[in-house]
Structure formats: C-alpha cells, structure tokens
C-alpha cells in the first residue's frame, strides 16, 4: 500500500530504443544530460582546452558545492516545498566554522559545528513549516535573512582567514581527475539516491510531495517528513559550508544570493517537478554540472560578462519548456 | 501634511522592519543616540550618517572612521547602514527615516548615484548640511532634487585603478593580463577597471574581463578558468581585495605564484597581510577610515560656519611588499602623508 503516485526515475527500457528516442518524454527526463552533452560539444568545438584534463578537473571541483546544495534542495522540492535559505545557511555554517577555528577548536570539532549549525537551522525551518503551518516559501525566506544576519553578527562582518593544511589538501587534491570535494559530492549523491529510492523514508518523501492528502490517509506523517527533508537540506548546507571554507581558505559572511537561485535552477534542469512527488538525484547533479559548465565554457571562450547571466537564463527556461513533455 | 507624516511613518516602519529582518546586523552597530529627544543644544553639530552595507569590511572601517572623527569633534553620531551592498531601497528608507529628525548635518554614502535622491531632497528643503562621502551623488539627480551636497569627500576610483595599471606595467613590462570585476554593470568596479586600463602601456594588453560579483569563491572559479583560457597570462587586476584573495588562491592552485601577478584594490587588512607574505603582488589602498573621519570633520566645520571645499580627494596609496609592514601598522589609517583640507579648516 505504498503510494502509487510515486514516479520512478526513467523506466526500464521496455519499448524499442528508436521509439523511445522519438518520444519527447524521454528527452524531457534527460534534459540536463542532453544539455551537458550539447554544451560540451559546443564549447569543445570553440576552444580545445575545454575538455583538457585540468579544465575538467577544475569544473568538477567548482561544481561540488552546488551539487551538494542542489541535492538538499531536491529533497525539499520533492515534497512540494522549497528551501530559499540554503546559501545563507551555508554562509552561516562557514562563519560558525571560522569562529570556532579562531577560538582554537580542533578542526574536526569546527566541522561538526558547521554541520550541526546547518542541521539546527534546517530542523527549525522544517518545524516552523510543519508545526507552525507556515508556507515553505515564507519560512525559508525569513531564515534566508536570519541566517545571513547571524553570519554577519558572528563574524563581525569580516572574513576570517582559515589556514589549515588538511583543508587545503582536501580542496586542491584528489584521485586523478576527481578532486576530493567532487568525490564527496558523488558519495553524497549515491547515498541520497539510495535513501530516496530504496528506503521507506524516500518513498514517504515522494508520496508526501505527490499527494499529501493520500499520503496522510495511508498513515504517513507529512509533518515529520517535512521536518526531515529540511533537516537534510540544512545538514547538506552545513557540509557545503565546510567545503566553502576549504575552497577559499577563509570564512566570509558576505551573502551569496545567486547560489540559492542556482540550486533551484539545477533542480529544475534535473527534471524535478516543482510541484513535488517526482524527483531524481542524478538529474539535479547533472543540472548543477550544466550550470557550472556553462559559466566555465562561456568564460573560456571569452564571451562578455554581460551575456553570461542571459545564457544561464535561456538554458534554464529551455529546460523547463522541455519538461512540459514529461509524462 | 497628514499624508507626508504617514509616509514618514511608513518609511520609519520600513526601516525598522528591514533591521529586524537582518537580525539587527546593521542596526545593532549604530550608535545609541538615535532618538531626537536626546539632543543637546550645546553641541556644535548633530550628525547622522547613512552608509553602505556593513557586510563589507570596507564600510565597517568607514563606520569606525566616522566614530573616531566624531569623538575627536565631541559629536555623538547616529550611523545607519544599508543591509547589504545591493540594498538600494533599504538605504533610501533609512535616510528618509533620519531626514525627519533634527540632525543638523547628514553624511551620506549612496549605493548608486541616485538611490538616495528622495531623502536628499527632503534634507535640502529643510536646509540641512549634506556631506557626500565615497560614492558621489549623481550631479543631475542632485540638481533636480535641489540638493547639492556641501562637499564631496572620496577617492577617485579611476585614479586608484590607474595606479594599479601603472604598477602592473612596472611588474610585467609586457604581456597579457585579465581583469576580474565586481557585479556586471557596477559603477565602482567599472571606474576602477577603466582607470586600470588607462594606466597600462601599449605592450600590456587586457585579454579578458570577467565578473565575479564581489564574491571570493566566484573569483576563484573564474580566475581558474581564465588561467586555463590564457596559459600565457602574466597578471590579474581585481576590483576589490576580497576577490583578489580568491584569485591569489587560484594562482596558487595552478602553481603559478610569482609568475602571475595579482593586484587588488581597497587595502583591507587580510590583503595587506597577503601582500606582506608574497601572495598578493600589490593592492591599491583606499582609506574608508579617513573618508569617514573627514566626513564628520566636514560637519563640524560647517557647523562652525566655515565654507567647505566642493571636492576633497581622500588619500590613495599603492601597497607593495616593501611597504606592506608599514601599511599594516598604520591600518586603518594611511601610512604616508596626505592632505586634509577639512582638518585645516578646524584648526
């Protein structure tokens, strides 16, 4: 009696391949992958360094934070919600890290603090939404502001330099083509994929998003699911905070609002329905890669900075348009 | 009449709400004497300052300067700041809210050339002294509002950029350089970059200009890509120090420290330390502290009946490794000598 509204990721290959390729729904499901391949071909044709070892390596590292945040965002959007506070919570977690570091805490403790900061923020978001019955949009819009304010207060508005050989290695080394931060993002993607599709919790998340009434009727506590998904998003934002500190070697309270919008764009590109009930993990991961590749490629090719936001906008809207053909 | 009071009330409410939303980040730091009732008629000037977002260390230093200048002059200033460097309307609301109170002099640092015009018109109508610091109020807009600031104190961003350009030529003599700017279309960034380009010689060429939205992480990502696109790149000019430190990281990651020069702008402490340690090649230091200090001094001078000079150029200094120690010791004040015509008025 698990929810039947759940939409699995691309169905097993039943009809003939040629037939599937002619079906717009197939393209809609894989919009992000199609986009990624298309962009790769275009950029490689325009500049041969695009697919060079070093460039691919730096694209993957640059995408790590966005991938992790987008995965968190996927969980909230899968329940029909949205977490507008992800980037601010990440900034706040990074500042908590920086604060602890200057207080002389051991590195592992600083990391734990960052994750716990994200967890608490996420749990509060979820509780306000579920128990307080306030729309997701409103609650997370509020915590967007609250988190960035807290970050400024905690850091006294100034960036803190964090010098740590471990973090430096973590952000600059890796296994071959794959930096450690990217590998961490992949591990998180695999874990969350299993959670979403192979556990009862995952099924409940999609059920609660697909049809809250039906889910409640079958005995699923949508309130608990809401709290859980925002906590997941918060934890991942906290984790991203650590990655951010590692990446720039400092914790800065300066807000980055475009990052939140990029997570939503990545999720949309990934074919996740904003109405909830239908989600994949691989989609948003590819979506995040598309957005990173787009900026990298445009810069590499030397497209004027004024055209870059325009290009991102066009890609996102095209992907959304393509998704109308989803079944 | 009633309508204008209610508008004022809404504006005040708006400002209050914005403050609450930002968890009092900006407002908490403003001085306590914001109530008009606490006025002391014996004091020479009653100063209110509206500056840009305190999420940027540059403006925090400016606030410190305003406070320092005020305490020397025996003034208790009320300082309000925008919530962020892009909060144009919030900043306007704050000025409008303060405009209704009985301050004699207003120090303003508008986010854009025009966003504070409404409040300034109100001030002009009430015959208050307006001191414009850092970012200029656009002349035409000010005239339209009938509010010409008594003086403008600030650094010429074009001149600051030119210093960076000349230093770049000195560092690399010839070759390709790239520019990392702030948000696309930002006036300050544009002026600095314009100055930088004008300071270059014909043998140094800007091959690419990218925007990194005043964000360190974005600057790191963009610089990494630019280094890839132009393997022969000799240097970066970066429109502020926060981003410059991200670019330094990108150059380090690429194993090109020393081969690729990075010149920043602002002269924040973290950047000065980096210059000293050989990370950042140089930074063009502007002194928000001094600008803030001069702003309040101007108010005191105006209250004493002096005529203010229409434009005062605040000091700009190039900090390279050999003077980094000196600069670090003096920060947030300039390490060299500079002219302060306003302080001369007060003598």
CSV table of C-alpha atoms in Angstrom, one decimal, chain B:
chain,number,residue,atom,x,y,z
B,1,UNK,CA,0.5,67.5,5.7
B,2,UNK,CA,-1.1,64.4,7.1
B,3,UNK,CA,-0.1,62.4,4.1
B,4,UNK,CA,3.6,63.3,4.5
B,5,UNK,CA,3.6,62.3,8.1
B,6,UNK,CA,2.1,58.9,7.3
B,7,UNK,CA,4.6,58.4,4.6
B,8,UNK,CA,7.3,59.2,7.0
B,9,UNK,CA,5.8,56.8,9.5
B,10,UNK,CA,5.7,54.1,6.8
B,11,UNK,CA,9.3,54.8,5.9
B,12,UNK,CA,10.4,54.6,9.5
B,13,UNK,CA,8.4,51.4,9.9
B,14,UNK,CA,10.0,50.0,6.8
B,15,UNK,CA,13.5,50.8,8.1
B,16,UNK,CA,12.7,49.2,11.4
B,17,UNK,CA,11.3,46.1,9.7
B,18,UNK,CA,14.4,45.7,7.5
B,19,UNK,CA,16.5,46.0,10.6
B,20,UNK,CA,14.6,43.3,12.3
B,21,UNK,CA,14.7,41.0,9.3
B,22,UNK,CA,18.5,41.2,9.2
B,23,UNK,CA,18.6,40.2,12.8
B,24,UNK,CA,19.7,43.7,13.7
B,25,UNK,CA,23.0,43.1,12.0
B,26,UNK,CA,23.2,46.5,10.5
B,27,UNK,CA,21.3,48.4,13.1
B,28,UNK,CA,22.8,46.9,16.2
B,29,UNK,CA,26.0,48.6,15.4
B,30,UNK,CA,24.5,52.0,15.0
B,31,UNK,CA,25.1,54.4,17.9
B,32,UNK,CA,22.6,54.6,20.7
B,33,UNK,CA,21.7,58.2,20.3
B,34,UNK,CA,19.1,57.8,17.6
B,35,UNK,CA,16.3,59.4,19.5
B,36,UNK,CA,15.8,63.1,18.6
B,37,UNK,CA,14.9,63.7,22.3
B,38,UNK,CA,18.4,63.1,23.4
B,39,UNK,CA,19.6,66.3,21.6
B,40,UNK,CA,21.9,68.6,23.4
B,41,UNK,CA,21.7,72.2,22.1
B,42,UNK,CA,25.3,72.9,23.3
B,43,UNK,CA,26.8,70.6,20.8
B,44,UNK,CA,28.2,72.1,17.6
B,45,UNK,CA,26.7,69.6,15.1
B,46,UNK,CA,24.3,66.8,15.3
B,47,UNK,CA,25.4,64.3,12.8
B,48,UNK,CA,23.6,61.4,11.1
B,49,UNK,CA,25.4,59.2,8.7
B,50,UNK,CA,23.9,56.7,6.2
B,51,UNK,CA,26.5,54.4,4.7
B,52,UNK,CA,26.6,51.3,2.5
B,53,UNK,CA,26.2,47.7,3.7
B,54,UNK,CA,28.2,46.6,6.7
B,55,UNK,CA,28.6,43.1,5.2
B,56,UNK,CA,31.7,44.6,3.6
B,57,UNK,CA,34.7,45.3,5.8
B,58,UNK,CA,35.3,48.4,3.8
B,59,UNK,CA,32.2,50.1,5.2
B,60,UNK,CA,32.8,48.8,8.7
B,61,UNK,CA,36.1,50.6,8.6
B,62,UNK,CA,34.3,53.7,7.3
B,63,UNK,CA,32.0,53.4,10.3
B,64,UNK,CA,35.0,53.2,12.6
B,65,UNK,CA,36.4,56.3,11.0
B,66,UNK,CA,33.1,58.2,11.4
B,67,UNK,CA,33.0,57.3,15.1
B,68,UNK,CA,36.7,58.3,15.6
B,69,UNK,CA,36.2,61.6,13.8
B,70,UNK,CA,33.1,62.3,15.8
B,71,UNK,CA,34.7,61.6,19.2
B,72,UNK,CA,37.5,64.0,18.4
B,73,UNK,CA,35.0,66.6,17.5
B,74,UNK,CA,32.8,65.8,20.5
B,75,UNK,CA,29.9,64.6,18.5
B,76,UNK,CA,27.7,61.7,19.1
B,77,UNK,CA,26.7,60.5,15.6
B,78,UNK,CA,23.8,58.3,14.6
B,79,UNK,CA,25.0,55.8,12.0
B,80,UNK,CA,22.7,53.8,9.8
B,81,UNK,CA,23.9,51.3,7.1
B,82,UNK,CA,22.2,49.5,4.3
B,83,UNK,CA,21.6,45.8,4.9
B,84,UNK,CA,23.9,44.9,2.0
B,85,UNK,CA,25.8,46.5,-0.8
B,86,UNK,CA,22.9,46.0,-3.1
B,87,UNK,CA,20.1,47.2,-0.7
B,88,UNK,CA,19.4,50.4,-2.6
B,89,UNK,CA,15.8,50.9,-1.4
B,90,UNK,CA,16.5,49.9,2.1
B,91,UNK,CA,19.2,52.5,2.3
B,92,UNK,CA,16.9,55.1,0.9
B,93,UNK,CA,14.3,54.2,3.5
B,94,UNK,CA,16.9,54.7,6.3
B,95,UNK,CA,17.8,58.2,5.0
B,96,UNK,CA,14.2,59.2,4.7
B,97,UNK,CA,13.6,58.0,8.3
B,98,UNK,CA,16.5,60.0,9.6
B,99,UNK,CA,15.7,63.0,7.5
B,100,UNK,CA,12.6,63.7,9.6
B,101,UNK,CA,14.7,64.0,12.7
B,102,UNK,CA,16.5,67.1,14.0
B,103,UNK,CA,20.1,66.4,12.8
B,104,UNK,CA,22.0,69.4,11.5
B,105,UNK,CA,24.3,67.5,9.2
B,106,UNK,CA,23.9,64.3,7.2
B,107,UNK,CA,26.8,62.3,5.9
B,108,UNK,CA,25.7,60.1,3.0
B,109,UNK,CA,27.4,57.4,1.0
B,110,UNK,CA,24.9,56.3,-1.6
B,111,UNK,CA,24.9,52.8,-3.1
B,112,UNK,CA,24.1,54.2,-6.5
B,113,UNK,CA,24.3,57.8,-7.9
B,114,UNK,CA,20.5,58.2,-7.5
B,115,UNK,CA,19.1,55.9,-4.9
B,116,UNK,CA,19.1,58.5,-2.0
B,117,UNK,CA,17.8,61.4,-4.0
B,118,UNK,CA,14.3,61.4,-2.4
B,119,UNK,CA,15.8,61.7,1.1
B,120,UNK,CA,18.3,64.3,-0.1
B,121,UNK,CA,15.5,66.5,-1.5
B,122,UNK,CA,13.9,66.4,1.9
B,123,UNK,CA,17.1,67.4,3.6
B,124,UNK,CA,17.7,70.3,1.1
B,125,UNK,CA,14.2,71.6,1.8
B,126,UNK,CA,14.9,71.6,5.5
B,127,UNK,CA,18.2,73.4,4.8
B,128,UNK,CA,20.4,70.7,6.3
B,129,UNK,CA,24.1,70.3,5.5
B,130,UNK,CA,24.7,67.3,3.3
B,131,UNK,CA,28.2,65.8,3.2
B,132,UNK,CA,28.6,63.3,0.4
B,133,UNK,CA,31.3,60.7,1.0
B,134,UNK,CA,32.9,57.8,-1.0
B,135,UNK,CA,30.3,57.3,-3.8
B,136,UNK,CA,29.1,60.5,-5.4
B,137,UNK,CA,25.5,61.5,-5.7
B,138,UNK,CA,24.9,62.0,-9.4
B,139,UNK,CA,25.0,65.7,-10.3
B,140,UNK,CA,22.0,65.9,-12.5
B,141,UNK,CA,19.8,64.0,-10.0
B,142,UNK,CA,21.0,66.2,-7.1
B,143,UNK,CA,20.2,69.3,-9.1
B,144,UNK,CA,16.8,68.0,-10.0
B,145,UNK,CA,16.2,67.4,-6.3
B,146,UNK,CA,17.6,70.8,-5.4
B,147,UNK,CA,20.0,69.1,-3.1
B,148,UNK,CA,23.6,69.9,-3.9
B,149,UNK,CA,25.9,68.4,-1.3
B,150,UNK,CA,28.1,70.9,0.5
B,151,UNK,CA,31.1,68.9,-0.2
B,152,UNK,CA,32.2,65.6,-1.7
B,153,UNK,CA,34.9,63.6,0.0
B,154,UNK,CA,36.1,60.4,-1.6
B,155,UNK,CA,38.6,58.6,-3.6
B,156,UNK,CA,38.7,58.8,-7.3
B,157,UNK,CA,38.2,55.2,-8.3
B,158,UNK,CA,39.6,55.9,-11.8
B,159,UNK,CA,42.8,57.2,-10.2
B,160,UNK,CA,43.0,54.2,-8.0
B,161,UNK,CA,42.7,51.9,-11.0
B,162,UNK,CA,45.3,53.9,-12.9
B,163,UNK,CA,47.8,53.4,-10.0
B,164,UNK,CA,47.1,49.6,-10.3
B,165,UNK,CA,47.6,49.8,-14.1
B,166,UNK,CA,50.9,51.6,-13.8
B,167,UNK,CA,52.1,49.1,-11.2
B,168,UNK,CA,51.1,46.2,-13.4
B,169,UNK,CA,53.3,47.7,-16.2
B,170,UNK,CA,56.1,48.0,-13.7
B,171,UNK,CA,55.7,44.4,-12.6
B,172,UNK,CA,55.4,42.6,-16.0
B,173,UNK,CA,56.6,45.2,-18.6
B,174,UNK,CA,54.7,43.4,-21.3
B,175,UNK,CA,52.2,40.6,-21.9
B,176,UNK,CA,48.6,39.6,-21.4
B,177,UNK,CA,46.6,40.5,-18.3
B,178,UNK,CA,43.0,39.8,-17.2
B,179,UNK,CA,40.5,41.8,-15.2
B,180,UNK,CA,38.2,40.4,-12.6
B,181,UNK,CA,35.4,42.9,-11.9
B,182,UNK,CA,32.6,43.1,-9.4
B,183,UNK,CA,29.0,42.7,-10.4
B,184,UNK,CA,28.4,43.4,-14.1
B,185,UNK,CA,27.5,47.0,-14.5
B,186,UNK,CA,28.6,48.1,-11.1
B,187,UNK,CA,29.8,51.7,-11.2
B,188,UNK,CA,32.7,51.4,-8.7
B,189,UNK,CA,34.0,48.3,-10.4
B,190,UNK,CA,33.6,50.0,-13.8
B,191,UNK,CA,35.6,53.1,-12.8
B,192,UNK,CA,38.4,51.1,-11.3
B,193,UNK,CA,38.7,48.9,-14.4
B,194,UNK,CA,38.5,52.0,-16.6
B,195,UNK,CA,41.4,53.5,-14.6
B,196,UNK,CA,43.4,50.3,-14.7
B,197,UNK,CA,43.1,50.1,-18.5
B,198,UNK,CA,44.1,53.7,-18.9
B,199,UNK,CA,47.2,53.1,-16.7
B,200,UNK,CA,48.5,50.3,-19.0
B,201,UNK,CA,51.2,50.8,-21.6
B,202,UNK,CA,50.7,49.7,-25.2
B,203,UNK,CA,52.7,46.5,-24.6
B,204,UNK,CA,50.4,45.2,-21.8
B,205,UNK,CA,47.0,44.0,-23.1
B,206,UNK,CA,43.8,43.1,-21.3
B,207,UNK,CA,42.7,39.9,-22.9
B,208,UNK,CA,39.7,39.2,-20.9
B,209,UNK,CA,37.3,40.8,-18.4
B,210,UNK,CA,35.0,38.7,-16.2
B,211,UNK,CA,32.6,39.5,-13.5
B,212,UNK,CA,32.8,37.7,-10.1
B,213,UNK,CA,30.0,39.6,-8.3
B,214,UNK,CA,32.3,40.8,-5.4
B,215,UNK,CA,32.4,37.2,-4.3
B,216,UNK,CA,35.7,35.4,-3.3
B,217,UNK,CA,34.6,31.9,-4.3
B,218,UNK,CA,33.3,33.1,-7.7
B,219,UNK,CA,36.6,35.0,-8.3
B,220,UNK,CA,38.5,31.8,-7.6
B,221,UNK,CA,36.4,29.8,-10.1
B,222,UNK,CA,36.5,32.5,-12.8
B,223,UNK,CA,40.3,33.1,-12.4
B,224,UNK,CA,40.9,29.3,-12.6
B,225,UNK,CA,39.0,29.3,-15.9
B,226,UNK,CA,40.8,32.4,-17.2
B,227,UNK,CA,44.2,30.9,-16.4
B,228,UNK,CA,43.2,27.9,-18.5
B,229,UNK,CA,42.0,30.0,-21.4
B,230,UNK,CA,45.1,32.1,-21.4
B,231,UNK,CA,48.1,30.0,-20.4
B,232,UNK,CA,50.5,32.9,-21.1
B,233,UNK,CA,48.7,35.2,-18.8
B,234,UNK,CA,51.0,37.5,-16.7
B,235,UNK,CA,48.7,39.2,-14.3
B,236,UNK,CA,45.2,39.9,-12.9
B,237,UNK,CA,43.7,43.2,-11.9
B,238,UNK,CA,40.9,42.6,-9.4
B,239,UNK,CA,38.4,45.3,-8.5
B,240,UNK,CA,38.4,44.5,-4.7
B,241,UNK,CA,40.6,42.7,-2.2
B,242,UNK,CA,38.1,40.1,-1.2
B,243,UNK,CA,38.0,38.8,-4.7
B,244,UNK,CA,41.8,39.3,-5.2
B,245,UNK,CA,42.4,36.9,-2.4
B,246,UNK,CA,40.3,34.3,-4.2
B,247,UNK,CA,42.4,35.0,-7.4
B,248,UNK,CA,45.6,34.5,-5.4
B,249,UNK,CA,44.2,31.1,-4.3
B,250,UNK,CA,43.5,30.2,-8.0
B,251,UNK,CA,47.0,31.2,-9.0
B,252,UNK,CA,48.5,29.2,-6.1
B,253,UNK,CA,46.3,26.2,-7.1
B,254,UNK,CA,47.7,26.5,-10.7
B,255,UNK,CA,51.2,26.5,-9.3
B,256,UNK,CA,51.9,29.9,-10.8
B,257,UNK,CA,52.6,32.1,-7.8
B,258,UNK,CA,55.1,34.7,-8.7
B,259,UNK,CA,54.6,34.1,-12.5
B,260,UNK,CA,51.1,35.6,-12.5
B,261,UNK,CA,50.9,38.9,-10.7
B,262,UNK,CA,47.7,39.8,-8.8
B,263,UNK,CA,46.9,43.4,-7.9
B,264,UNK,CA,43.8,44.1,-5.8
B,265,UNK,CA,42.1,47.3,-4.6
B,266,UNK,CA,40.9,48.5,-1.2
B,267,UNK,CA,43.7,47.7,1.2
B,268,UNK,CA,41.9,45.6,3.7
B,269,UNK,CA,44.0,44.1,6.5
B,270,UNK,CA,43.8,40.5,5.2
B,271,UNK,CA,45.1,41.7,1.8
B,272,UNK,CA,47.9,43.7,3.3
B,273,UNK,CA,49.0,40.6,5.2
B,274,UNK,CA,48.8,38.7,1.9
B,275,UNK,CA,51.0,41.3,0.2
B,276,UNK,CA,53.5,41.0,3.0
B,277,UNK,CA,53.6,37.2,2.7
B,278,UNK,CA,54.1,37.4,-1.1
B,279,UNK,CA,50.6,36.1,-2.1
B,280,UNK,CA,49.1,39.3,-3.5
B,281,UNK,CA,51.5,41.3,-5.5
B,282,UNK,CA,50.1,44.7,-4.6
B,283,UNK,CA,46.9,46.4,-3.6
B,284,UNK,CA,45.7,49.9,-4.1
B,285,UNK,CA,44.7,51.0,-0.7
B,286,UNK,CA,41.8,53.4,-0.3
B,287,UNK,CA,41.1,54.7,3.2
B,288,UNK,CA,37.5,54.4,4.2
B,289,UNK,CA,38.5,55.2,7.7
B,290,UNK,CA,39.9,58.5,6.7
B,291,UNK,CA,36.9,59.2,4.4
B,292,UNK,CA,34.6,58.6,7.3
B,293,UNK,CA,36.7,60.7,9.6
B,294,UNK,CA,36.8,63.6,7.1
B,295,UNK,CA,33.0,63.3,6.6
B,296,UNK,CA,32.3,64.1,10.3
B,297,UNK,CA,35.0,66.8,10.4
B,298,UNK,CA,33.2,68.5,7.5
B,299,UNK,CA,30.0,68.5,9.5
B,300,UNK,CA,31.9,70.1,12.4
B,301,UNK,CA,33.5,72.7,10.1
B,302,UNK,CA,30.1,73.5,8.5
B,303,UNK,CA,28.5,74.0,12.0
B,304,UNK,CA,31.4,76.3,12.8
B,305,UNK,CA,30.5,78.4,9.8
B,306,UNK,CA,33.4,77.5,7.6
B,307,UNK,CA,33.0,77.2,3.8
B,308,UNK,CA,33.7,73.7,2.7
B,309,UNK,CA,35.7,72.9,-0.4
B,310,UNK,CA,33.5,71.4,-3.0
B,311,UNK,CA,35.7,68.3,-3.6
B,312,UNK,CA,38.2,66.7,-1.3
B,313,UNK,CA,40.3,63.9,-2.6
B,314,UNK,CA,40.9,61.2,0.1
B,315,UNK,CA,44.3,59.5,0.0
B,316,UNK,CA,45.0,56.5,-2.2
B,317,UNK,CA,48.2,54.6,-1.8
B,318,UNK,CA,49.9,51.7,-3.6
B,319,UNK,CA,51.0,49.0,-1.2
B,320,UNK,CA,53.7,46.6,-2.4
B,321,UNK,CA,55.7,44.1,-0.4
B,322,UNK,CA,58.4,46.6,0.6
B,323,UNK,CA,55.9,48.9,2.4
B,324,UNK,CA,53.4,46.3,3.5
B,325,UNK,CA,54.7,46.2,7.0
B,326,UNK,CA,54.3,50.0,7.3
B,327,UNK,CA,50.8,49.8,5.8
B,328,UNK,CA,49.8,47.0,8.2
B,329,UNK,CA,51.0,49.0,11.2
B,330,UNK,CA,49.1,52.1,10.2
B,331,UNK,CA,45.9,50.4,9.0
B,332,UNK,CA,43.1,51.6,9.0
B,333,UNK,CA,44.9,54.9,8.6
B,334,UNK,CA,47.2,55.8,5.6
B,335,UNK,CA,50.8,55.1,6.2
B,336,UNK,CA,52.0,58.1,4.2
B,337,UNK,CA,51.3,61.8,4.5
B,338,UNK,CA,48.2,63.2,3.0
B,339,UNK,CA,46.4,66.5,2.7
B,340,UNK,CA,43.3,67.1,4.8
B,341,UNK,CA,41.9,70.5,3.9
B,342,UNK,CA,39.0,70.0,6.2
B,343,UNK,CA,41.1,69.4,9.3
B,344,UNK,CA,42.9,72.6,8.4
B,345,UNK,CA,39.6,74.4,8.5
B,346,UNK,CA,39.0,73.3,12.0
B,347,UNK,CA,42.4,74.4,13.3
